[in-house]
């Protein structure tokens, strides 16, 4: 995919603030600090389009990034930060639920996990939630540059087992730092938005 243009389109809490057109969207969910912003930035060759989290949990909005004027990446608020109160978690749930249930533009929701760690029970909940809406269940296992190639398969297997994934090909090891598997991910995304 040749990226000609990428911009922040809008920041939303509720549906009224979502972009009002019919461009296809791919959304990204994941734990705070997992590397979701870095993933988005690396895919579009930017260093600071998506905000990278200095402060975990600061992001309670849905951010829409428009790419090549033809489709969008949607950054969903991260979860799993230690200091979240019950009302914050409820708010987070509402924001995501409304987007997942009401957004016709949405083509796929992709879960971003850290390849070094076994997914948490929140990751599993998120994954099951995504699957329950009928999405494919693609997982980006990022920060793969932090482990040796000999461990890729072992760590992918841990993610596969924890999330109950049948098809290993749904889990794509990735590195934002080293751009590992960037073209492969674009191939998958191009299919989704075409
Ligand atoms: P977010 O909260 O999920 O958006 O996470 P960020 O994108 O802000 O990343 C969290 C931290 O992980 C930052 O310090 C990033 O530099 C680092 N990071 C993210 N992706 C990678 C990667 O692929 N490789 C390495 N080595 N570090 C990464």
PDB file of C-alpha atoms and ligand atoms in Angstrom:
ATOM      1  CA  UNK A   1       0.000   0.000   0.000  1.00  0.00           C
ATOM      2  CA  UNK A   2       1.388   3.361  -0.990  1.00  0.00           C
ATOM      3  CA  UNK A   3       0.488   5.929   1.629  1.00  0.00           C
ATOM      4  CA  UNK A   4       0.014   9.312   0.046  1.00  0.00           C
ATOM      5  CA  UNK A   5      -1.812  11.013   2.861  1.00  0.00           C
ATOM      6  CA  UNK A   6      -2.806  10.421   6.471  1.00  0.00           C
ATOM      7  CA  UNK A   7      -4.609  12.800   8.797  1.00  0.00           C
ATOM      8  CA  UNK A   8      -6.516  12.914  12.030  1.00  0.00           C
ATOM      9  CA  UNK A   9     -10.127  13.175  10.866  1.00  0.00           C
ATOM     10  CA  UNK A  10     -11.962  13.446  14.156  1.00  0.00           C
ATOM     11  CA  UNK A  11     -11.937  12.610  17.825  1.00  0.00           C
ATOM     12  CA  UNK A  12     -15.199  11.221  19.140  1.00  0.00           C
ATOM     13  CA  UNK A  13     -16.861  10.026  22.275  1.00  0.00           C
ATOM     14  CA  UNK A  14     -20.302   9.363  20.823  1.00  0.00           C
ATOM     15  CA  UNK A  15     -21.881   8.667  17.410  1.00  0.00           C
ATOM     16  CA  UNK A  16     -22.702  12.327  16.735  1.00  0.00           C
ATOM     17  CA  UNK A  17     -18.991  13.002  16.466  1.00  0.00           C
ATOM     18  CA  UNK A  18     -18.238  10.093  14.132  1.00  0.00           C
ATOM     19  CA  UNK A  19     -17.365  11.066  10.542  1.00  0.00           C
ATOM     20  CA  UNK A  20     -20.523  11.258   8.445  1.00  0.00           C
ATOM     21  CA  UNK A  21     -19.667   9.415   5.255  1.00  0.00           C
ATOM     22  CA  UNK A  22     -19.418   5.826   4.136  1.00  0.00           C
ATOM     23  CA  UNK A  23     -15.663   5.248   4.033  1.00  0.00           C
ATOM     24  CA  UNK A  24     -14.653   1.801   5.319  1.00  0.00           C
ATOM     25  CA  UNK A  25     -13.000   1.581   8.725  1.00  0.00           C
ATOM     26  CA  UNK A  26     -10.637  -0.834  10.448  1.00  0.00           C
ATOM     27  CA  UNK A  27     -10.604  -0.405  14.221  1.00  0.00           C
ATOM     28  CA  UNK A  28      -7.867  -1.326  16.697  1.00  0.00           C
ATOM     29  CA  UNK A  29      -8.388  -2.470  20.252  1.00  0.00           C
ATOM     30  CA  UNK A  30      -5.805  -3.323  22.870  1.00  0.00           C
ATOM     31  CA  UNK A  31      -4.420  -2.795  26.319  1.00  0.00           C
ATOM     32  CA  UNK A  32      -2.946   0.614  27.125  1.00  0.00           C
ATOM     33  CA  UNK A  33       0.737   0.740  26.331  1.00  0.00           C
ATOM     34  CA  UNK A  34       0.583  -2.373  24.163  1.00  0.00           C
ATOM     35  CA  UNK A  35       1.918  -0.431  21.173  1.00  0.00           C
ATOM     36  CA  UNK A  36      -1.320   0.404  19.350  1.00  0.00           C
ATOM     37  CA  UNK A  37      -0.393   4.016  18.507  1.00  0.00           C
ATOM     38  CA  UNK A  38       3.055   2.941  17.364  1.00  0.00           C
ATOM     39  CA  UNK A  39       1.438   0.286  15.178  1.00  0.00           C
ATOM     40  CA  UNK A  40      -0.846   2.829  13.500  1.00  0.00           C
ATOM     41  CA  UNK A  41       1.997   5.315  13.033  1.00  0.00           C
ATOM     42  CA  UNK A  42       4.332   2.729  11.543  1.00  0.00           C
ATOM     43  CA  UNK A  43       1.711   1.464   9.105  1.00  0.00           C
ATOM     44  CA  UNK A  44       1.264   4.960   7.663  1.00  0.00           C
ATOM     45  CA  UNK A  45       4.940   5.973   7.906  1.00  0.00           C
ATOM     46  CA  UNK A  46       4.341   8.638  10.511  1.00  0.00           C
ATOM     47  CA  UNK A  47       6.006   9.162  13.852  1.00  0.00           C
ATOM     48  CA  UNK A  48       3.273  11.048  15.655  1.00  0.00           C
ATOM     49  CA  UNK A  49      -0.085  10.758  13.917  1.00  0.00           C
ATOM     50  CA  UNK A  50      -1.576   8.564  16.618  1.00  0.00           C
ATOM     51  CA  UNK A  51      -0.603   9.740  20.067  1.00  0.00           C
ATOM     52  CA  UNK A  52       1.715   7.433  21.881  1.00  0.00           C
ATOM     53  CA  UNK A  53       0.852   7.066  25.494  1.00  0.00           C
ATOM     54  CA  UNK A  54       3.127   8.811  27.923  1.00  0.00           C
ATOM     55  CA  UNK A  55       0.458   8.448  30.543  1.00  0.00           C
ATOM     56  CA  UNK A  56      -1.414   5.152  30.439  1.00  0.00           C
ATOM     57  CA  UNK A  57      -5.161   5.533  30.329  1.00  0.00           C
ATOM     58  CA  UNK A  58      -5.305   9.119  29.221  1.00  0.00           C
ATOM     59  CA  UNK A  59      -7.111   8.148  26.078  1.00  0.00           C
ATOM     60  CA  UNK A  60     -10.889   7.931  26.460  1.00  0.00           C
ATOM     61  CA  UNK A  61     -11.785   8.869  22.943  1.00  0.00           C
ATOM     62  CA  UNK A  62     -12.184   7.171  19.607  1.00  0.00           C
ATOM     63  CA  UNK A  63      -9.725   8.679  17.144  1.00  0.00           C
ATOM     64  CA  UNK A  64     -10.419   8.472  13.421  1.00  0.00           C
ATOM     65  CA  UNK A  65      -7.470   8.672  11.031  1.00  0.00           C
ATOM     66  CA  UNK A  66      -8.182   9.107   7.355  1.00  0.00           C
ATOM     67  CA  UNK A  67      -5.736   7.493   4.944  1.00  0.00           C
ATOM     68  CA  UNK A  68      -5.351   8.343   1.249  1.00  0.00           C
ATOM     69  CA  UNK A  69      -8.777   9.996   1.492  1.00  0.00           C
ATOM     70  CA  UNK A  70     -10.260   6.536   1.018  1.00  0.00           C
ATOM     71  CA  UNK A  71     -10.462   4.598   4.285  1.00  0.00           C
ATOM     72  CA  UNK A  72      -9.903   5.053   8.013  1.00  0.00           C
ATOM     73  CA  UNK A  73      -7.970   3.534  10.879  1.00  0.00           C
ATOM     74  CA  UNK A  74      -9.883   3.882  14.117  1.00  0.00           C
ATOM     75  CA  UNK A  75      -8.009   3.910  17.403  1.00  0.00           C
ATOM     76  CA  UNK A  76     -10.276   2.651  20.181  1.00  0.00           C
ATOM     77  CA  UNK A  77      -9.523   3.663  23.779  1.00  0.00           C
ATOM     78  CA  UNK A  78      -7.081   1.285  25.462  1.00  0.00           C
ATOM     79  CA  UNK A  79      -7.981  -0.796  28.498  1.00  0.00           C
ATOM     80  CA  UNK A  80      -6.287  -2.430  31.428  1.00  0.00           C
ATOM     81  CA  UNK A  81      -4.652   0.512  33.143  1.00  0.00           C
ATOM     82  CA  UNK A  82      -4.312  -0.095  36.863  1.00  0.00           C
ATOM     83  CA  UNK A  83      -5.859   3.127  38.185  1.00  0.00           C
ATOM     84  CA  UNK A  84      -9.186   2.964  36.358  1.00  0.00           C
ATOM     85  CA  UNK A  85     -12.209   3.339  38.614  1.00  0.00           C
ATOM     86  CA  UNK A  86     -15.456   1.466  38.089  1.00  0.00           C
ATOM     87  CA  UNK A  87     -17.129   4.494  36.510  1.00  0.00           C
ATOM     88  CA  UNK A  88     -14.171   4.978  34.173  1.00  0.00           C
ATOM     89  CA  UNK A  89     -14.384   1.359  33.083  1.00  0.00           C
ATOM     90  CA  UNK A  90     -18.127   1.736  32.507  1.00  0.00           C
ATOM     91  CA  UNK A  91     -17.538   4.845  30.425  1.00  0.00           C
ATOM     92  CA  UNK A  92     -14.894   3.021  28.416  1.00  0.00           C
ATOM     93  CA  UNK A  93     -17.323   0.144  27.810  1.00  0.00           C
ATOM     94  CA  UNK A  94     -20.073   2.499  26.654  1.00  0.00           C
ATOM     95  CA  UNK A  95     -17.807   4.356  24.242  1.00  0.00           C
ATOM     96  CA  UNK A  96     -16.608   1.136  22.613  1.00  0.00           C
ATOM     97  CA  UNK A  97     -19.973  -0.623  22.714  1.00  0.00           C
ATOM     98  CA  UNK A  98     -21.715   2.199  20.876  1.00  0.00           C
ATOM     99  CA  UNK A  99     -19.068   2.210  18.177  1.00  0.00           C
ATOM    100  CA  UNK A 100     -19.036  -1.575  17.718  1.00  0.00           C
ATOM    101  CA  UNK A 101     -22.805  -1.924  17.666  1.00  0.00           C
ATOM    102  CA  UNK A 102     -23.805   1.168  15.668  1.00  0.00           C
ATOM    103  CA  UNK A 103     -21.072   1.815  13.158  1.00  0.00           C
ATOM    104  CA  UNK A 104     -21.965   0.684   9.662  1.00  0.00           C
ATOM    105  CA  UNK A 105     -18.596   1.756   8.245  1.00  0.00           C
ATOM    106  CA  UNK A 106     -16.785  -0.762  10.414  1.00  0.00           C
ATOM    107  CA  UNK A 107     -15.293  -3.660   8.425  1.00  0.00           C
ATOM    108  CA  UNK A 108     -12.979  -5.293  10.948  1.00  0.00           C
ATOM    109  CA  UNK A 109     -11.805  -4.940  14.532  1.00  0.00           C
ATOM    110  CA  UNK A 110      -8.198  -5.952  15.080  1.00  0.00           C
ATOM    111  CA  UNK A 111      -6.786  -6.833  18.508  1.00  0.00           C
ATOM    112  CA  UNK A 112      -3.259  -5.639  19.271  1.00  0.00           C
ATOM    113  CA  UNK A 113      -1.291  -7.653  21.856  1.00  0.00           C
ATOM    114  CA  UNK A 114       2.328  -7.722  23.022  1.00  0.00           C
ATOM    115  CA  UNK A 115       4.037 -10.855  21.651  1.00  0.00           C
ATOM    116  CA  UNK A 116       6.141 -11.136  24.810  1.00  0.00           C
ATOM    117  CA  UNK A 117       3.223 -11.690  27.175  1.00  0.00           C
ATOM    118  CA  UNK A 118       0.361 -14.104  27.513  1.00  0.00           C
ATOM    119  CA  UNK A 119      -2.862 -12.176  26.769  1.00  0.00           C
ATOM    120  CA  UNK A 120      -4.700 -11.046  29.924  1.00  0.00           C
ATOM    121  CA  UNK A 121      -8.265 -12.000  30.801  1.00  0.00           C
ATOM    122  CA  UNK A 122      -9.271  -8.537  29.555  1.00  0.00           C
ATOM    123  CA  UNK A 123      -7.644  -9.303  26.206  1.00  0.00           C
ATOM    124  CA  UNK A 124      -9.619 -12.526  26.093  1.00  0.00           C
ATOM    125  CA  UNK A 125     -12.864 -10.672  26.913  1.00  0.00           C
ATOM    126  CA  UNK A 126     -12.143  -8.101  24.223  1.00  0.00           C
ATOM    127  CA  UNK A 127     -11.345 -10.831  21.717  1.00  0.00           C
ATOM    128  CA  UNK A 128     -14.525 -12.732  22.497  1.00  0.00           C
ATOM    129  CA  UNK A 129     -16.481  -9.497  22.229  1.00  0.00           C
ATOM    130  CA  UNK A 130     -14.950  -8.799  18.793  1.00  0.00           C
ATOM    131  CA  UNK A 131     -15.722 -12.346  17.646  1.00  0.00           C
ATOM    132  CA  UNK A 132     -19.284 -12.126  18.948  1.00  0.00           C
ATOM    133  CA  UNK A 133     -19.942  -9.325  16.441  1.00  0.00           C
ATOM    134  CA  UNK A 134     -18.862 -11.651  13.641  1.00  0.00           C
ATOM    135  CA  UNK A 135     -15.443 -10.164  12.913  1.00  0.00           C
ATOM    136  CA  UNK A 136     -12.596 -12.401  11.740  1.00  0.00           C
ATOM    137  CA  UNK A 137     -10.444 -12.009  14.835  1.00  0.00           C
ATOM    138  CA  UNK A 138      -7.138 -10.811  13.431  1.00  0.00           C
ATOM    139  CA  UNK A 139      -4.454 -10.324  16.095  1.00  0.00           C
ATOM    140  CA  UNK A 140      -1.387  -8.132  15.692  1.00  0.00           C
ATOM    141  CA  UNK A 141       1.300  -9.465  18.046  1.00  0.00           C
ATOM    142  CA  UNK A 142       3.545  -6.448  18.241  1.00  0.00           C
ATOM    143  CA  UNK A 143       7.022  -5.721  19.660  1.00  0.00           C
ATOM    144  CA  UNK A 144       8.340  -8.875  17.990  1.00  0.00           C
ATOM    145  CA  UNK A 145      11.750  -7.178  17.686  1.00  0.00           C
ATOM    146  CA  UNK A 146      12.041  -7.627  21.449  1.00  0.00           C
ATOM    147  CA  UNK A 147      12.221 -11.429  21.238  1.00  0.00           C
ATOM    148  CA  UNK A 148      14.513 -13.675  19.248  1.00  0.00           C
ATOM    149  CA  UNK A 149      13.168 -15.209  16.079  1.00  0.00           C
ATOM    150  CA  UNK A 150      13.508 -18.644  17.639  1.00  0.00           C
ATOM    151  CA  UNK A 151      10.775 -17.718  20.121  1.00  0.00           C
ATOM    152  CA  UNK A 152       8.220 -16.298  17.677  1.00  0.00           C
ATOM    153  CA  UNK A 153       6.387 -19.579  17.187  1.00  0.00           C
ATOM    154  CA  UNK A 154       6.319 -20.448  20.876  1.00  0.00           C
ATOM    155  CA  UNK A 155       4.895 -17.041  21.802  1.00  0.00           C
ATOM    156  CA  UNK A 156       2.344 -17.133  18.985  1.00  0.00           C
ATOM    157  CA  UNK A 157       1.196 -20.503  20.325  1.00  0.00           C
ATOM    158  CA  UNK A 158       0.709 -19.020  23.816  1.00  0.00           C
ATOM    159  CA  UNK A 159      -1.467 -16.242  22.335  1.00  0.00           C
ATOM    160  CA  UNK A 160      -3.351 -18.759  20.202  1.00  0.00           C
ATOM    161  CA  UNK A 161      -4.148 -20.992  23.163  1.00  0.00           C
ATOM    162  CA  UNK A 162      -5.116 -18.173  25.525  1.00  0.00           C
ATOM    163  CA  UNK A 163      -7.459 -16.530  23.004  1.00  0.00           C
ATOM    164  CA  UNK A 164      -8.830 -19.840  21.721  1.00  0.00           C
ATOM    165  CA  UNK A 165      -7.799 -19.172  18.120  1.00  0.00           C
ATOM    166  CA  UNK A 166      -7.969 -22.068  15.661  1.00  0.00           C
ATOM    167  CA  UNK A 167      -6.119 -20.567  12.705  1.00  0.00           C
ATOM    168  CA  UNK A 168      -2.540 -19.539  13.558  1.00  0.00           C
ATOM    169  CA  UNK A 169      -2.463 -17.336  10.447  1.00  0.00           C
ATOM    170  CA  UNK A 170      -4.800 -14.909  12.206  1.00  0.00           C
ATOM    171  CA  UNK A 171      -1.931 -13.967  14.520  1.00  0.00           C
ATOM    172  CA  UNK A 172       0.606 -11.742  12.784  1.00  0.00           C
ATOM    173  CA  UNK A 173       3.907 -11.015  14.554  1.00  0.00           C
ATOM    174  CA  UNK A 174       4.746  -7.351  14.022  1.00  0.00           C
ATOM    175  CA  UNK A 175       7.298  -4.714  14.884  1.00  0.00           C
ATOM    176  CA  UNK A 176       6.616  -0.998  14.661  1.00  0.00           C
ATOM    177  CA  UNK A 177      10.232  -0.337  15.470  1.00  0.00           C
ATOM    178  CA  UNK A 178      11.671  -2.606  12.762  1.00  0.00           C
ATOM    179  CA  UNK A 179       8.638  -2.599  10.427  1.00  0.00           C
ATOM    180  CA  UNK A 180       8.512  -6.386  10.485  1.00  0.00           C
ATOM    181  CA  UNK A 181       5.552  -7.803   8.519  1.00  0.00           C
ATOM    182  CA  UNK A 182       4.266  -4.386   7.521  1.00  0.00           C
ATOM    183  CA  UNK A 183       3.581  -5.429   3.926  1.00  0.00           C
ATOM    184  CA  UNK A 184       1.894  -8.615   5.068  1.00  0.00           C
ATOM    185  CA  UNK A 185      -0.465  -6.640   7.314  1.00  0.00           C
ATOM    186  CA  UNK A 186      -1.223  -4.211   4.478  1.00  0.00           C
ATOM    187  CA  UNK A 187      -2.144  -7.151   2.251  1.00  0.00           C
ATOM    188  CA  UNK A 188      -4.631  -8.322   4.864  1.00  0.00           C
ATOM    189  CA  UNK A 189      -6.016  -4.798   5.320  1.00  0.00           C
ATOM    190  CA  UNK A 190      -6.308  -4.164   1.579  1.00  0.00           C
ATOM    191  CA  UNK A 191      -8.551  -7.228   1.305  1.00  0.00           C
ATOM    192  CA  UNK A 192     -10.720  -5.863   4.115  1.00  0.00           C
ATOM    193  CA  UNK A 193     -11.223  -2.393   2.701  1.00  0.00           C
ATOM    194  CA  UNK A 194     -11.496  -3.330  -0.968  1.00  0.00           C
TER     195      UNK A 194
HETATM  196  P1  LIG B   1      -0.335   2.420  23.120  1.00  0.00           P
HETATM  197  O1  LIG B   1      -0.648   2.920  24.489  1.00  0.00           O
HETATM  198  O2  LIG B   1      -0.907   1.061  22.909  1.00  0.00           O
HETATM  199  O3  LIG B   1      -0.699   3.367  22.023  1.00  0.00           O
HETATM  200  O4  LIG B   1       1.252   2.170  23.076  1.00  0.00           O
HETATM  201  P2  LIG B   1       2.424   3.010  22.383  1.00  0.00           P
HETATM  202  O5  LIG B   1       2.341   2.926  20.904  1.00  0.00           O
HETATM  203  O6  LIG B   1       2.486   4.349  22.995  1.00  0.00           O
HETATM  204  O7  LIG B   1       3.702   2.137  22.807  1.00  0.00           O
HETATM  205  C1  LIG B   1       4.053   1.932  24.145  1.00  0.00           C
HETATM  206  C2  LIG B   1       5.561   1.794  24.261  1.00  0.00           C
HETATM  207  O8  LIG B   1       6.007   0.652  23.554  1.00  0.00           O
HETATM  208  C3  LIG B   1       6.321   2.975  23.659  1.00  0.00           C
HETATM  209  O9  LIG B   1       7.430   3.258  24.486  1.00  0.00           O
HETATM  210  C4  LIG B   1       6.777   2.459  22.302  1.00  0.00           C
HETATM  211  O10 LIG B   1       7.967   3.056  21.848  1.00  0.00           O
HETATM  212  C5  LIG B   1       6.990   0.982  22.576  1.00  0.00           C
HETATM  213  N1  LIG B   1       6.748   0.169  21.373  1.00  0.00           N
HETATM  214  C6  LIG B   1       5.599   0.119  20.666  1.00  0.00           C
HETATM  215  N2  LIG B   1       5.699  -0.735  19.629  1.00  0.00           N
HETATM  216  C7  LIG B   1       6.950  -1.238  19.662  1.00  0.00           C
HETATM  217  C8  LIG B   1       7.675  -2.178  18.826  1.00  0.00           C
HETATM  218  O11 LIG B   1       7.170  -2.746  17.851  1.00  0.00           O
HETATM  219  N3  LIG B   1       8.959  -2.461  19.217  1.00  0.00           N
HETATM  220  C9  LIG B   1       9.548  -1.879  20.286  1.00  0.00           C
HETATM  221  N4  LIG B   1      10.800  -2.231  20.577  1.00  0.00           N
HETATM  222  N5  LIG B   1       8.904  -0.998  21.081  1.00  0.00           N
HETATM  223  C10 LIG B   1       7.624  -0.668  20.775  1.00  0.00           C
END
